[in-house]
Amino acid sequence: AENRWDADICALLDIPMQLLPEVRDCADDYGVTRADLFGHEIPILGVAGDQQAATVGQACFQPGMMKSTYGTGCFALLNTGDQMVPSKNRLLTTIAYRLDGQTTYALEGSIFIAGAVVQWLRDGLKIIRHATETQPLAEAADPTQELILVPAFTGLGAPYWRPDSRGAVFGLTRNSGPAEFARAALESVGFQTRDLLEAMRADWATSGDGVLRVDGGMVASDWTMQFLSDILGAPVDRPVDTETTALGAAYLAGLRAGLYPEPAVFARDWALERRFEPAMDEPTRAARYGRWKRAVAATMQA
């Protein structure tokens, strides 16, 4: 009787019984746009979330492959293949993509403040006028200064999830100046990324090749990418095309339209612009990351 009542209501309102959308592949036929929007109908042949599209654009099709996108915030995804891994380290278990009816899963971690910390240097402290000034400042910083900046301006994201935390600077001296602040700001992005990757490795022990593929506006800074590689102790690959979200969305639509090759062929065409190799020794890496962890702990206790 209840199902009959539902059917009657749906018929009266002229809506289908199935209220939830049909699950389809990321590369599939989703209809067309209205002709009056662009002058003619345009087929919609690919659908993906922001970070999922970037994962596809980075050709992270094999389990163990990782990508990290650096915009205002940072979002890292680790491909876990057909395994849906429930996180025990406060990461997100998500779908990376679905192609040919096969779902590929991922672990995802998000950082609230990445490129936004450079915006703070510019708009808040007003010690730079353009983001490109941070690299020469960081290079000129006093190496004996050990500033740690925890940019929890809107709280801490994964793996802490502490919206009540606020930013803090540790290690200030009278000699701390714009160069040291710029270096600490850029380093905070590397430290936070390591937090995510440590959690991912704890959740999913199956080893990949250890390489992190990066994209987004912030990866243009060679200094930042080198520090990222140093603090991770792993290679960091920057592709020729760093707008990988747009590339991934275009690829999915092109795949469905028959214009682009299968994922394995697309992956072979992925082009490396530069690989950053770790140059920091392990004792230094461990000591610096240890200072970061103590700073984060103090921030959360404040």
Coordinates of C-alpha atoms in Angstrom, one line a residue:
A1 CA 0.0 0.0 0.0
E2 CA 2.9 2.4 0.9
N3 CA 4.6 1.7 -2.5
R4 CA 1.3 2.3 -4.3
W5 CA 0.9 5.6 -2.4
D6 CA 4.4 6.6 -3.5
A7 CA 3.7 5.7 -7.1
D8 CA 0.4 7.7 -7.0
I9 CA 2.2 10.8 -5.6
C10 CA 5.0 10.6 -8.2
A11 CA 2.4 10.2 -11.0
L12 CA 0.5 13.2 -9.7
L13 CA 3.6 15.4 -9.5
D14 CA 5.0 14.0 -12.7
I15 CA 8.3 12.9 -11.2
P16 CA 10.0 9.6 -11.5
M17 CA 9.9 7.0 -8.8
Q18 CA 13.7 6.9 -8.7
L19 CA 14.7 10.1 -6.9
L20 CA 18.4 9.4 -6.7
P21 CA 20.4 9.9 -9.9
E22 CA 21.7 6.9 -11.9
V23 CA 25.3 6.1 -11.2
R24 CA 27.4 6.4 -14.4
D25 CA 31.0 6.4 -15.4
C26 CA 33.0 9.6 -15.3
A27 CA 33.3 9.4 -19.1
D28 CA 29.7 8.9 -20.2
D29 CA 26.8 10.6 -22.0
Y30 CA 25.1 13.0 -19.6
G31 CA 23.0 14.8 -22.2
V32 CA 23.6 18.2 -23.8
T33 CA 23.5 21.8 -22.9
R34 CA 20.6 24.0 -23.9
A35 CA 21.1 25.4 -27.4
D36 CA 20.4 29.0 -26.3
L37 CA 23.3 29.0 -23.8
F38 CA 26.1 28.7 -26.3
G39 CA 24.4 29.0 -29.7
H40 CA 24.1 25.3 -30.1
E41 CA 23.9 22.1 -28.1
I42 CA 27.1 20.9 -26.5
P43 CA 27.3 17.3 -25.4
I44 CA 28.2 16.7 -21.7
L45 CA 30.5 13.6 -21.9
G46 CA 32.5 13.8 -18.7
V47 CA 31.8 14.5 -15.0
A48 CA 34.3 14.6 -12.1
G49 CA 34.9 16.5 -8.9
D50 CA 37.7 19.0 -8.8
Q51 CA 40.4 16.8 -7.2
Q52 CA 39.2 13.7 -9.0
A53 CA 39.7 15.5 -12.3
A54 CA 43.2 16.5 -11.2
T55 CA 43.9 12.9 -10.4
V56 CA 42.9 11.9 -13.8
G57 CA 44.8 14.8 -15.4
Q58 CA 47.9 13.6 -13.5
A59 CA 47.4 10.1 -15.0
C60 CA 47.4 8.6 -11.5
F61 CA 45.8 5.4 -12.7
Q62 CA 47.8 2.8 -10.8
P63 CA 47.4 1.9 -7.1
G64 CA 50.0 3.7 -5.0
M65 CA 50.2 6.8 -7.3
M66 CA 49.8 10.1 -5.5
K67 CA 49.1 13.7 -6.6
S68 CA 48.8 16.9 -4.6
T69 CA 47.2 20.1 -5.9
Y70 CA 48.4 23.4 -4.5
G71 CA 45.9 26.3 -4.8
T72 CA 44.6 28.4 -2.0
G73 CA 44.5 25.1 -0.1
C74 CA 46.0 21.8 -0.8
F75 CA 44.4 18.4 -1.7
A76 CA 46.3 15.2 -1.9
L77 CA 44.9 11.9 -3.3
L78 CA 46.4 8.4 -3.1
N79 CA 45.0 5.8 -5.6
T80 CA 44.1 2.7 -3.7
G81 CA 42.8 0.8 -6.7
D82 CA 39.7 -1.4 -6.2
Q83 CA 40.2 -1.3 -2.4
M84 CA 37.9 1.1 -0.5
V85 CA 40.2 1.8 2.5
P86 CA 38.4 3.1 5.6
S87 CA 40.8 5.6 7.1
K88 CA 42.0 5.1 10.7
N89 CA 44.0 8.3 10.5
R90 CA 41.3 10.9 9.9
L91 CA 41.6 11.0 6.1
L92 CA 38.7 10.8 3.6
T93 CA 37.8 7.6 1.8
T94 CA 36.6 8.6 -1.6
I95 CA 36.1 7.5 -5.2
A96 CA 38.8 8.6 -7.5
Y97 CA 37.0 7.8 -10.8
R98 CA 34.9 5.1 -12.5
L99 CA 35.6 4.0 -16.0
D100 CA 34.1 1.0 -17.9
G101 CA 32.0 0.2 -14.8
Q102 CA 35.1 -0.2 -12.7
T103 CA 35.4 2.0 -9.6
T104 CA 38.8 3.2 -8.4
Y105 CA 39.1 4.4 -4.8
A106 CA 41.4 6.9 -3.1
L107 CA 42.4 8.3 0.2
E108 CA 42.2 12.1 0.3
G109 CA 43.6 14.7 2.7
S110 CA 42.9 18.4 2.6
I111 CA 45.0 21.3 3.9
F112 CA 43.1 24.5 4.5
I113 CA 46.0 27.0 3.9
A114 CA 48.6 26.5 1.2
G115 CA 48.8 29.3 -1.4
A116 CA 46.7 31.4 1.0
V117 CA 49.7 31.7 3.3
V118 CA 51.4 33.6 0.5
Q119 CA 48.3 35.8 0.2
W120 CA 48.6 36.5 3.9
L121 CA 52.2 37.7 3.4
R122 CA 51.0 40.0 0.7
D123 CA 47.7 41.3 2.0
G124 CA 48.0 40.8 5.7
L125 CA 51.7 41.5 6.6
K126 CA 52.3 43.4 3.4
I127 CA 55.9 42.3 3.2
I128 CA 55.6 41.3 -0.5
R129 CA 53.7 42.7 -3.5
H130 CA 53.6 39.6 -5.6
A131 CA 53.8 35.9 -4.9
T132 CA 56.9 35.5 -7.0
E133 CA 58.9 37.5 -4.4
T134 CA 58.7 34.7 -1.8
Q135 CA 61.3 32.5 -3.5
P136 CA 64.2 35.1 -3.5
L137 CA 63.2 36.0 0.1
A138 CA 63.3 32.4 1.2
E139 CA 66.7 31.9 -0.5
A140 CA 68.0 35.0 1.3
A141 CA 66.7 33.9 4.8
D142 CA 69.2 33.4 7.6
P143 CA 69.8 29.6 7.8
T144 CA 70.4 29.9 11.6
Q145 CA 66.9 31.2 12.1
E146 CA 64.4 28.3 12.8
L147 CA 61.0 29.9 12.4
I148 CA 58.1 27.6 12.3
L149 CA 54.8 29.0 11.0
V150 CA 51.6 27.0 11.7
P151 CA 49.1 28.7 9.3
A152 CA 46.0 27.6 11.1
F153 CA 44.2 30.8 10.1
T154 CA 40.9 28.9 9.7
G155 CA 41.8 25.9 11.9
L156 CA 43.8 22.8 10.9
G157 CA 42.6 20.4 8.3
A158 CA 43.6 16.8 7.8
P159 CA 44.8 14.8 9.6
Y160 CA 44.0 17.0 12.7
W161 CA 40.6 18.4 12.0
R162 CA 40.8 21.2 14.6
P163 CA 38.7 24.1 13.5
D164 CA 39.3 25.8 16.8
S165 CA 43.1 26.0 16.3
R166 CA 44.6 29.3 15.2
G167 CA 47.9 30.3 13.6
A168 CA 51.1 30.7 15.5
V169 CA 54.8 31.4 14.9
F170 CA 57.5 29.7 16.9
G171 CA 61.2 30.6 17.1
L172 CA 61.1 34.3 16.7
T173 CA 64.2 36.4 17.5
R174 CA 65.1 40.1 16.9
N175 CA 66.7 39.1 13.7
S176 CA 63.6 37.5 12.3
G177 CA 62.4 39.5 9.3
P178 CA 60.5 39.3 5.9
A179 CA 62.9 36.7 4.5
E180 CA 62.5 34.4 7.4
F181 CA 58.7 34.8 7.4
A182 CA 58.6 34.0 3.7
R183 CA 60.7 30.9 4.1
A184 CA 58.6 29.7 7.1
A185 CA 55.4 30.3 5.1
L186 CA 56.6 28.2 2.1
E187 CA 58.0 25.5 4.4
S188 CA 54.6 25.2 6.2
V189 CA 53.1 23.8 3.0
G190 CA 55.7 21.1 2.8
F191 CA 55.3 20.2 6.5
Q192 CA 51.5 20.0 6.1
T193 CA 51.9 17.8 3.0
R194 CA 54.1 15.4 4.9
D195 CA 51.4 15.2 7.6
L196 CA 49.0 14.0 4.9
L197 CA 51.4 11.5 3.4
E198 CA 52.3 10.1 6.8
A199 CA 48.6 9.4 7.4
M200 CA 48.1 7.9 4.0
R201 CA 51.1 5.5 4.5
A202 CA 49.7 4.5 7.9
D203 CA 46.3 3.7 6.3
W204 CA 47.5 2.0 3.2
A205 CA 50.7 0.1 3.6
T206 CA 50.9 -1.2 0.0
S207 CA 53.9 0.6 -1.4
G208 CA 53.8 2.6 -4.6
D209 CA 56.9 4.2 -6.2
G210 CA 56.9 7.0 -3.6
V211 CA 56.7 9.8 -6.2
L212 CA 54.4 12.7 -5.6
R213 CA 53.0 14.4 -8.7
V214 CA 52.1 18.1 -8.1
D215 CA 50.0 20.7 -9.8
G216 CA 48.4 24.1 -9.2
G217 CA 49.7 27.6 -9.1
M218 CA 52.0 27.2 -6.2
V219 CA 54.2 24.5 -7.9
A220 CA 55.8 27.2 -10.1
S221 CA 58.1 27.9 -7.1
D222 CA 61.2 25.8 -7.5
W223 CA 62.3 26.5 -4.0
T224 CA 59.0 25.3 -2.5
M225 CA 59.0 22.1 -4.6
Q226 CA 62.6 21.4 -3.6
F227 CA 61.8 21.8 0.1
L228 CA 58.7 19.6 -0.4
S229 CA 60.9 16.9 -1.8
D230 CA 63.5 17.4 1.0
I231 CA 60.9 17.1 3.8
L232 CA 59.1 14.2 2.3
G233 CA 62.3 12.3 1.5
A234 CA 60.7 11.5 -1.9
P235 CA 60.8 12.6 -5.5
V236 CA 58.4 15.3 -6.5
D237 CA 57.3 15.4 -10.2
R238 CA 56.1 18.7 -11.8
P239 CA 54.3 18.1 -15.1
V240 CA 54.5 20.3 -18.2
D241 CA 50.8 21.1 -17.9
T242 CA 50.1 22.1 -14.3
E243 CA 46.4 22.9 -14.9
T244 CA 45.6 19.2 -14.4
T245 CA 42.0 19.7 -13.2
A246 CA 41.0 21.2 -16.6
L247 CA 43.1 18.6 -18.4
G248 CA 41.4 15.7 -16.5
A249 CA 37.9 17.0 -17.2
A250 CA 38.8 17.4 -20.9
Y251 CA 40.3 14.0 -21.0
L252 CA 37.2 12.3 -19.6
A253 CA 34.9 14.0 -22.2
G254 CA 37.4 13.3 -25.0
L255 CA 37.6 9.7 -24.0
R256 CA 33.9 9.3 -24.2
A257 CA 33.8 11.1 -27.6
G258 CA 36.5 8.8 -29.0
L259 CA 39.0 11.6 -29.4
Y260 CA 41.4 10.6 -26.6
P261 CA 43.1 7.2 -26.0
E262 CA 42.5 4.7 -23.3
P263 CA 44.0 5.5 -19.8
A264 CA 47.2 3.5 -20.3
V265 CA 48.0 5.4 -23.5
F266 CA 47.1 8.7 -21.9
A267 CA 49.4 7.9 -19.0
R268 CA 52.4 7.2 -21.4
D269 CA 51.8 10.7 -22.8
W270 CA 52.0 12.4 -19.4
A271 CA 54.9 14.8 -19.7
L272 CA 57.4 15.6 -16.9
E273 CA 58.7 19.1 -16.8
R274 CA 61.0 18.6 -13.8
R275 CA 61.7 16.1 -11.1
F276 CA 62.9 17.4 -7.7
E277 CA 65.0 14.9 -5.7
P278 CA 65.5 15.1 -1.9
A279 CA 68.8 16.6 -1.0
M280 CA 68.3 16.9 2.8
D281 CA 70.0 14.3 5.0
E282 CA 67.7 12.1 7.1
P283 CA 68.8 13.4 10.6
T284 CA 68.1 17.0 9.5
R285 CA 64.8 16.0 7.9
A286 CA 63.7 14.2 11.1
A287 CA 64.8 17.1 13.3
R288 CA 62.9 19.7 11.3
Y289 CA 59.8 17.6 11.0
G290 CA 60.0 17.0 14.8
R291 CA 60.0 20.8 15.4
W292 CA 57.0 21.1 13.2
K293 CA 55.0 18.4 15.1
R294 CA 55.8 20.1 18.4
A295 CA 54.7 23.4 17.0
V296 CA 51.4 21.9 15.8
A297 CA 50.8 20.3 19.2
A298 CA 51.4 23.6 21.0
T299 CA 49.0 25.3 18.6
M300 CA 46.2 22.8 19.4
Q301 CA 46.8 23.1 23.1
A302 CA 46.6 26.9 23.1

